[in-house]
Amino acid sequence: LLLMQLGHQEQRISFRARQVDILITEENGEPLAVIEVKRTLDSDRDQARRQGFDYANGTGARFVVLSDSDLYEIYDQDKGGRDYDSKFCGKFRLTRFSPEDGAILNILRAGLR
């Protein structure tokens, strides 16, 4: 529902596609983002980042999103160097969402690229 509220059409959101937890495609069918979902990012962050970036590289998706359904971390493959931290765009928690978090969430909004 969150992705559809951000303007993504339901048919562009695939669950468990090509081993990816969630794959978002653009209107032309090209992969835009992979979302790697873990039970908790507190203890699974390193594994989630490796998996998310591996899947993004395999599909050609620009964005990697890690989530435990409350915390969302967003990475942009076109940003920074070769390390994960340089690709980090920001994070937000749905349960503590603030107006400042809107700019980070907008990275995932359809049509803003």
Tab-separated table of N, CA and C in Angstrom:
chain	number	residue	atom	x	y	z
A	1	LEU	N	0.817	-1.192	0.000
A	1	LEU	CA	0.000	0.000	0.000
A	1	LEU	C	0.865	1.261	0.000
A	2	LEU	N	1.954	1.256	0.760
A	2	LEU	CA	2.840	2.413	0.812
A	2	LEU	C	3.373	2.733	-0.581
A	3	LEU	N	3.802	1.739	-1.313
A	3	LEU	CA	4.354	1.974	-2.647
A	3	LEU	C	3.300	2.508	-3.606
A	4	MET	N	2.090	2.040	-3.481
A	4	MET	CA	1.020	2.556	-4.342
A	4	MET	C	0.687	4.001	-3.965
A	5	GLN	N	0.757	4.340	-2.682
A	5	GLN	CA	0.539	5.723	-2.258
A	5	GLN	C	1.637	6.645	-2.790
A	6	LEU	N	2.792	6.068	-3.097
A	6	LEU	CA	3.893	6.843	-3.666
A	6	LEU	C	3.807	6.937	-5.189
A	7	GLY	N	2.738	6.391	-5.758
A	7	GLY	CA	2.498	6.536	-7.186
A	7	GLY	C	2.869	5.355	-8.045
A	8	HIS	N	3.302	4.259	-7.444
A	8	HIS	CA	3.657	3.068	-8.219
A	8	HIS	C	2.402	2.254	-8.510
A	9	GLN	N	2.257	1.855	-9.759
A	9	GLN	CA	1.107	1.043	-10.148
A	9	GLN	C	1.275	-0.371	-9.603
A	10	GLU	N	0.177	-0.937	-9.168
A	10	GLU	CA	0.211	-2.262	-8.547
A	10	GLU	C	0.894	-3.299	-9.433
A	11	GLN	N	0.663	-3.246	-10.732
A	11	GLN	CA	1.254	-4.235	-11.640
A	11	GLN	C	2.765	-4.046	-11.793
A	12	ARG	N	3.323	-2.955	-11.277
A	12	ARG	CA	4.770	-2.703	-11.341
A	12	ARG	C	5.480	-3.153	-10.061
A	13	ILE	N	4.731	-3.707	-9.125
A	13	ILE	CA	5.274	-4.174	-7.853
A	13	ILE	C	5.159	-5.690	-7.819
A	14	SER	N	6.314	-6.353	-7.745
A	14	SER	CA	6.325	-7.825	-7.726
A	14	SER	C	6.905	-8.308	-6.407
A	15	PHE	N	6.257	-9.305	-5.829
A	15	PHE	CA	6.733	-9.906	-4.597
A	15	PHE	C	7.406	-11.229	-4.920
A	16	ARG	N	8.552	-11.441	-4.305
A	16	ARG	CA	9.336	-12.671	-4.513
A	16	ARG	C	9.620	-12.891	-5.999
A	17	ALA	N	10.094	-11.849	-6.660
A	17	ALA	CA	10.436	-11.913	-8.085
A	17	ALA	C	11.938	-12.129	-8.221
A	18	ARG	N	12.321	-13.177	-8.903
A	18	ARG	CA	13.750	-13.453	-9.143
A	18	ARG	C	14.542	-13.459	-7.842
A	19	GLN	N	14.066	-14.069	-6.821
A	19	GLN	CA	14.665	-14.154	-5.489
A	19	GLN	C	14.622	-12.838	-4.725
A	20	VAL	N	14.138	-11.776	-5.324
A	20	VAL	CA	14.041	-10.475	-4.669
A	20	VAL	C	12.745	-10.441	-3.873
A	21	ASP	N	12.806	-9.933	-2.647
A	21	ASP	CA	11.593	-9.856	-1.830
A	21	ASP	C	10.537	-9.006	-2.530
A	22	ILE	N	10.918	-7.776	-2.920
A	22	ILE	CA	10.007	-6.901	-3.655
A	22	ILE	C	10.805	-6.216	-4.761
A	23	LEU	N	10.273	-6.242	-5.959
A	23	LEU	CA	10.896	-5.587	-7.105
A	23	LEU	C	9.914	-4.561	-7.662
A	24	ILE	N	10.383	-3.336	-7.839
A	24	ILE	CA	9.569	-2.278	-8.433
A	24	ILE	C	10.151	-1.987	-9.808
A	25	THR	N	9.289	-1.989	-10.814
A	25	THR	CA	9.753	-1.685	-12.165
A	25	THR	C	9.173	-0.355	-12.635
A	26	GLU	N	9.848	0.242	-13.595
A	26	GLU	CA	9.372	1.480	-14.198
A	26	GLU	C	8.334	1.132	-15.253
A	27	GLU	N	7.714	2.142	-15.831
A	27	GLU	CA	6.668	1.916	-16.835
A	27	GLU	C	7.173	1.117	-18.024
A	28	ASN	N	8.445	1.277	-18.377
A	28	ASN	CA	9.010	0.547	-19.504
A	28	ASN	C	9.436	-0.875	-19.139
A	29	GLY	N	9.186	-1.272	-17.887
A	29	GLY	CA	9.507	-2.622	-17.435
A	29	GLY	C	10.896	-2.786	-16.851
A	30	GLU	N	11.699	-1.731	-16.918
A	30	GLU	CA	13.051	-1.798	-16.356
A	30	GLU	C	13.000	-1.771	-14.827
A	31	PRO	N	13.830	-2.584	-14.171
A	31	PRO	CA	13.861	-2.572	-12.705
A	31	PRO	C	14.285	-1.212	-12.163
A	32	LEU	N	13.576	-0.736	-11.171
A	32	LEU	CA	13.883	0.541	-10.536
A	32	LEU	C	14.481	0.326	-9.149
A	33	ALA	N	13.844	-0.524	-8.351
A	33	ALA	CA	14.282	-0.707	-6.964
A	33	ALA	C	14.025	-2.131	-6.508
A	34	VAL	N	14.925	-2.604	-5.661
A	34	VAL	CA	14.695	-3.859	-4.957
A	34	VAL	C	14.533	-3.519	-3.485
A	35	ILE	N	13.616	-4.203	-2.850
A	35	ILE	CA	13.399	-4.028	-1.418
A	35	ILE	C	13.697	-5.358	-0.748
A	36	GLU	N	14.686	-5.342	0.127
A	36	GLU	CA	15.081	-6.530	0.877
A	36	GLU	C	14.473	-6.420	2.264
A	37	VAL	N	13.631	-7.369	2.603
A	37	VAL	CA	12.895	-7.333	3.864
A	37	VAL	C	13.485	-8.360	4.831
A	38	LYS	N	13.774	-7.905	6.023
A	38	LYS	CA	14.287	-8.774	7.087
A	38	LYS	C	13.395	-8.624	8.310
A	39	ARG	N	13.466	-9.609	9.163
A	39	ARG	CA	12.684	-9.564	10.411
A	39	ARG	C	13.091	-8.347	11.239
A	40	THR	N	14.383	-8.107	11.331
A	40	THR	CA	14.895	-6.928	12.027
A	40	THR	C	16.171	-6.481	11.342
A	41	LEU	N	16.321	-5.207	11.159
A	41	LEU	CA	17.555	-4.695	10.570
A	41	LEU	C	18.639	-4.516	11.627
A	42	ASP	N	18.244	-4.483	12.889
A	42	ASP	CA	19.231	-4.311	13.950
A	42	ASP	C	20.295	-5.402	13.914
A	43	SER	N	19.904	-6.631	13.686
A	43	SER	CA	20.870	-7.725	13.675
A	43	SER	C	21.157	-8.256	12.270
A	44	ASP	N	20.339	-7.926	11.273
A	44	ASP	CA	20.498	-8.474	9.926
A	44	ASP	C	20.947	-7.443	8.887
A	45	ARG	N	21.369	-6.252	9.289
A	45	ARG	CA	21.678	-5.175	8.344
A	45	ARG	C	22.772	-5.561	7.349
A	46	ASP	N	23.879	-6.127	7.822
A	46	ASP	CA	24.983	-6.455	6.907
A	46	ASP	C	24.545	-7.470	5.858
A	47	GLN	N	23.863	-8.508	6.287
A	47	GLN	CA	23.365	-9.507	5.341
A	47	GLN	C	22.333	-8.897	4.395
A	48	ALA	N	21.464	-8.068	4.910
A	48	ALA	CA	20.441	-7.436	4.081
A	48	ALA	C	21.084	-6.535	3.026
A	49	ARG	N	22.098	-5.782	3.406
A	49	ARG	CA	22.769	-4.914	2.422
A	49	ARG	C	23.440	-5.749	1.338
A	50	ARG	N	24.160	-6.781	1.726
A	50	ARG	CA	24.808	-7.647	0.719
A	50	ARG	C	23.775	-8.224	-0.238
A	51	GLN	N	22.709	-8.779	0.314
A	51	GLN	CA	21.674	-9.371	-0.533
A	51	GLN	C	21.008	-8.327	-1.409
A	52	GLY	N	20.630	-7.200	-0.831
A	52	GLY	CA	19.958	-6.151	-1.585
A	52	GLY	C	20.805	-5.664	-2.751
A	53	PHE	N	22.074	-5.405	-2.509
A	53	PHE	CA	22.950	-4.936	-3.579
A	53	PHE	C	23.230	-6.029	-4.603
A	54	ASP	N	23.360	-7.270	-4.153
A	54	ASP	CA	23.525	-8.376	-5.110
A	54	ASP	C	22.315	-8.464	-6.033
A	55	TYR	N	21.118	-8.379	-5.466
A	55	TYR	CA	19.899	-8.458	-6.279
A	55	TYR	C	19.773	-7.240	-7.198
A	56	ALA	N	20.109	-6.060	-6.694
A	56	ALA	CA	20.043	-4.857	-7.529
A	56	ALA	C	21.023	-4.959	-8.693
A	57	ASN	N	22.222	-5.441	-8.414
A	57	ASN	CA	23.200	-5.610	-9.487
A	57	ASN	C	22.732	-6.645	-10.505
A	58	GLY	N	22.108	-7.699	-10.024
A	58	GLY	CA	21.621	-8.752	-10.912
A	58	GLY	C	20.439	-8.330	-11.776
A	59	THR	N	19.633	-7.418	-11.272
A	59	THR	CA	18.455	-6.987	-12.025
A	59	THR	C	18.682	-5.678	-12.770
A	60	GLY	N	19.704	-4.917	-12.336
A	60	GLY	CA	19.940	-3.605	-12.925
A	60	GLY	C	19.177	-2.492	-12.232
A	61	ALA	N	18.603	-2.763	-11.065
A	61	ALA	CA	17.843	-1.750	-10.328
A	61	ALA	C	18.773	-0.684	-9.758
A	62	ARG	N	18.331	0.540	-9.807
A	62	ARG	CA	19.124	1.665	-9.301
A	62	ARG	C	19.084	1.760	-7.779
A	63	PHE	N	17.913	1.540	-7.191
A	63	PHE	CA	17.741	1.745	-5.757
A	63	PHE	C	17.682	0.429	-4.999
A	64	VAL	N	18.257	0.452	-3.803
A	64	VAL	CA	18.193	-0.663	-2.862
A	64	VAL	C	17.519	-0.127	-1.611
A	65	VAL	N	16.479	-0.820	-1.170
A	65	VAL	CA	15.774	-0.440	0.051
A	65	VAL	C	15.826	-1.628	0.998
A	66	LEU	N	16.250	-1.371	2.214
A	66	LEU	CA	16.231	-2.390	3.265
A	66	LEU	C	15.100	-2.035	4.207
A	67	SER	N	14.362	-3.045	4.643
A	67	SER	CA	13.235	-2.763	5.524
A	67	SER	C	12.957	-3.913	6.474
A	68	ASP	N	12.491	-3.549	7.652
A	68	ASP	CA	11.930	-4.530	8.582
A	68	ASP	C	10.449	-4.205	8.800
A	69	SER	N	9.864	-3.511	7.850
A	69	SER	CA	8.465	-3.065	7.827
A	69	SER	C	8.203	-1.839	8.689
A	70	ASP	N	9.175	-1.404	9.455
A	70	ASP	CA	9.077	-0.151	10.191
A	70	ASP	C	10.222	0.771	9.780
A	71	LEU	N	11.432	0.267	9.850
A	71	LEU	CA	12.614	1.024	9.453
A	71	LEU	C	12.882	0.795	7.972
A	72	TYR	N	13.112	1.871	7.248
A	72	TYR	CA	13.439	1.814	5.823
A	72	TYR	C	14.751	2.551	5.610
A	73	GLU	N	15.719	1.894	4.966
A	73	GLU	CA	16.984	2.511	4.580
A	73	GLU	C	17.035	2.508	3.061
A	74	ILE	N	17.425	3.636	2.467
A	74	ILE	CA	17.417	3.765	1.016
A	74	ILE	C	18.837	4.044	0.527
A	75	TYR	N	19.245	3.317	-0.500
A	75	TYR	CA	20.554	3.443	-1.120
A	75	TYR	C	20.365	3.674	-2.617
A	76	ASP	N	21.257	4.473	-3.204
A	76	ASP	CA	21.208	4.784	-4.630
A	76	ASP	C	22.497	4.294	-5.271
A	77	GLN	N	22.383	3.341	-6.175
A	77	GLN	CA	23.555	2.765	-6.843
A	77	GLN	C	24.319	3.818	-7.654
A	78	ASP	N	23.648	4.866	-8.094
A	78	ASP	CA	24.291	5.902	-8.902
A	78	ASP	C	25.031	6.938	-8.058
A	79	LYS	N	24.991	6.785	-6.759
A	79	LYS	CA	25.575	7.759	-5.838
A	79	LYS	C	26.833	7.173	-5.207
A	80	GLY	N	27.809	8.015	-4.956
A	80	GLY	CA	28.967	7.622	-4.164
A	80	GLY	C	29.939	6.697	-4.858
A	81	GLY	N	30.736	6.039	-4.026
A	81	GLY	CA	31.779	5.141	-4.508
A	81	GLY	C	31.323	3.698	-4.542
A	82	ARG	N	32.266	2.820	-4.250
A	82	ARG	CA	31.987	1.386	-4.346
A	82	ARG	C	31.446	0.798	-3.040
A	83	ASP	N	31.522	1.552	-1.958
A	83	ASP	CA	31.076	1.021	-0.672
A	83	ASP	C	29.613	1.383	-0.409
A	84	TYR	N	28.962	0.577	0.408
A	84	TYR	CA	27.545	0.771	0.717
A	84	TYR	C	27.275	2.138	1.350
A	85	ASP	N	28.110	2.522	2.306
A	85	ASP	CA	27.848	3.753	3.052
A	85	ASP	C	27.804	4.978	2.153
A	86	SER	N	28.624	5.007	1.097
A	86	SER	CA	28.638	6.177	0.208
A	86	SER	C	27.381	6.244	-0.660
A	87	LYS	N	26.644	5.143	-0.749
A	87	LYS	CA	25.420	5.083	-1.541
A	87	LYS	C	24.165	5.353	-0.701
A	88	PHE	N	24.362	5.492	0.595
A	88	PHE	CA	23.258	5.692	1.530
A	88	PHE	C	22.602	7.050	1.309
A	89	CYS	N	21.293	7.066	1.158
A	89	CYS	CA	20.530	8.305	0.964
A	89	CYS	C	19.855	8.773	2.248
A	90	GLY	N	19.433	7.827	3.068
A	90	GLY	CA	18.760	8.180	4.308
A	90	GLY	C	17.870	7.055	4.782
A	91	LYS	N	17.249	7.290	5.926
A	91	LYS	CA	16.352	6.287	6.506
A	91	LYS	C	15.222	6.979	7.232
A	92	PHE	N	14.180	6.219	7.465
A	92	PHE	CA	13.044	6.715	8.239
A	92	PHE	C	12.344	5.534	8.880
A	93	ARG	N	11.599	5.834	9.941
A	93	ARG	CA	10.756	4.837	10.617
A	93	ARG	C	9.313	5.266	10.438
A	94	LEU	N	8.488	4.343	10.025
A	94	LEU	CA	7.074	4.670	9.881
A	94	LEU	C	6.445	5.028	11.218
A	95	THR	N	6.862	4.360	12.289
A	95	THR	CA	6.266	4.613	13.602
A	95	THR	C	6.738	5.929	14.223
A	96	ARG	N	7.775	6.554	13.658
A	96	ARG	CA	8.273	7.848	14.152
A	96	ARG	C	8.498	8.796	12.981
A	97	PHE	N	7.636	8.735	12.006
A	97	PHE	CA	7.797	9.527	10.795
A	97	PHE	C	7.653	11.011	11.107
A	98	SER	N	8.564	11.816	10.587
A	98	SER	CA	8.529	13.260	10.810
A	98	SER	C	8.480	13.971	9.460
A	99	PRO	N	8.140	15.232	9.439
A	99	PRO	CA	8.108	15.979	8.175
A	99	PRO	C	9.448	15.932	7.430
A	100	GLU	N	10.555	15.927	8.166
A	100	GLU	CA	11.877	15.858	7.534
A	100	GLU	C	12.082	14.539	6.795
A	101	ASP	N	11.412	13.490	7.232
A	101	ASP	CA	11.542	12.184	6.587
A	101	ASP	C	10.885	12.153	5.206
A	102	GLY	N	10.016	13.107	4.946
A	102	GLY	CA	9.329	13.148	3.654
A	102	GLY	C	10.290	13.247	2.482
A	103	ALA	N	11.390	13.979	2.637
A	103	ALA	CA	12.374	14.113	1.553
A	103	ALA	C	13.017	12.765	1.241
A	104	ILE	N	13.276	11.972	2.238
A	104	ILE	CA	13.866	10.641	2.023
A	104	ILE	C	12.837	9.736	1.356
A	105	LEU	N	11.627	9.771	1.844
A	105	LEU	CA	10.563	8.955	1.261
A	105	LEU	C	10.318	9.330	-0.201
A	106	ASN	N	10.463	10.592	-0.534
A	106	ASN	CA	10.256	11.049	-1.899
A	106	ASN	C	11.206	10.404	-2.903
A	107	ILE	N	12.331	9.899	-2.449
A	107	ILE	CA	13.255	9.199	-3.341
A	107	ILE	C	12.531	8.023	-4.005
A	108	LEU	N	11.606	7.426	-3.289
A	108	LEU	CA	10.875	6.265	-3.806
A	108	LEU	C	9.608	6.636	-4.560
A	109	ARG	N	9.274	7.902	-4.591
A	109	ARG	CA	8.054	8.340	-5.253
A	109	ARG	C	8.189	8.171	-6.759
A	110	ALA	N	7.183	7.592	-7.376
A	110	ALA	CA	7.171	7.382	-8.834
A	110	ALA	C	7.225	8.717	-9.553
A	111	GLY	N	7.999	8.780	-10.610
A	111	GLY	CA	8.024	9.962	-11.454
A	111	GLY	C	8.941	11.079	-11.000
A	112	LEU	N	9.690	10.901	-9.904
A	112	LEU	CA	10.576	11.968	-9.449
A	112	LEU	C	11.981	11.878	-10.027
A	113	ARG	N	12.268	10.837	-10.759
A	113	ARG	CA	13.626	10.690	-11.293
A	113	ARG	C	13.765	11.328	-12.620
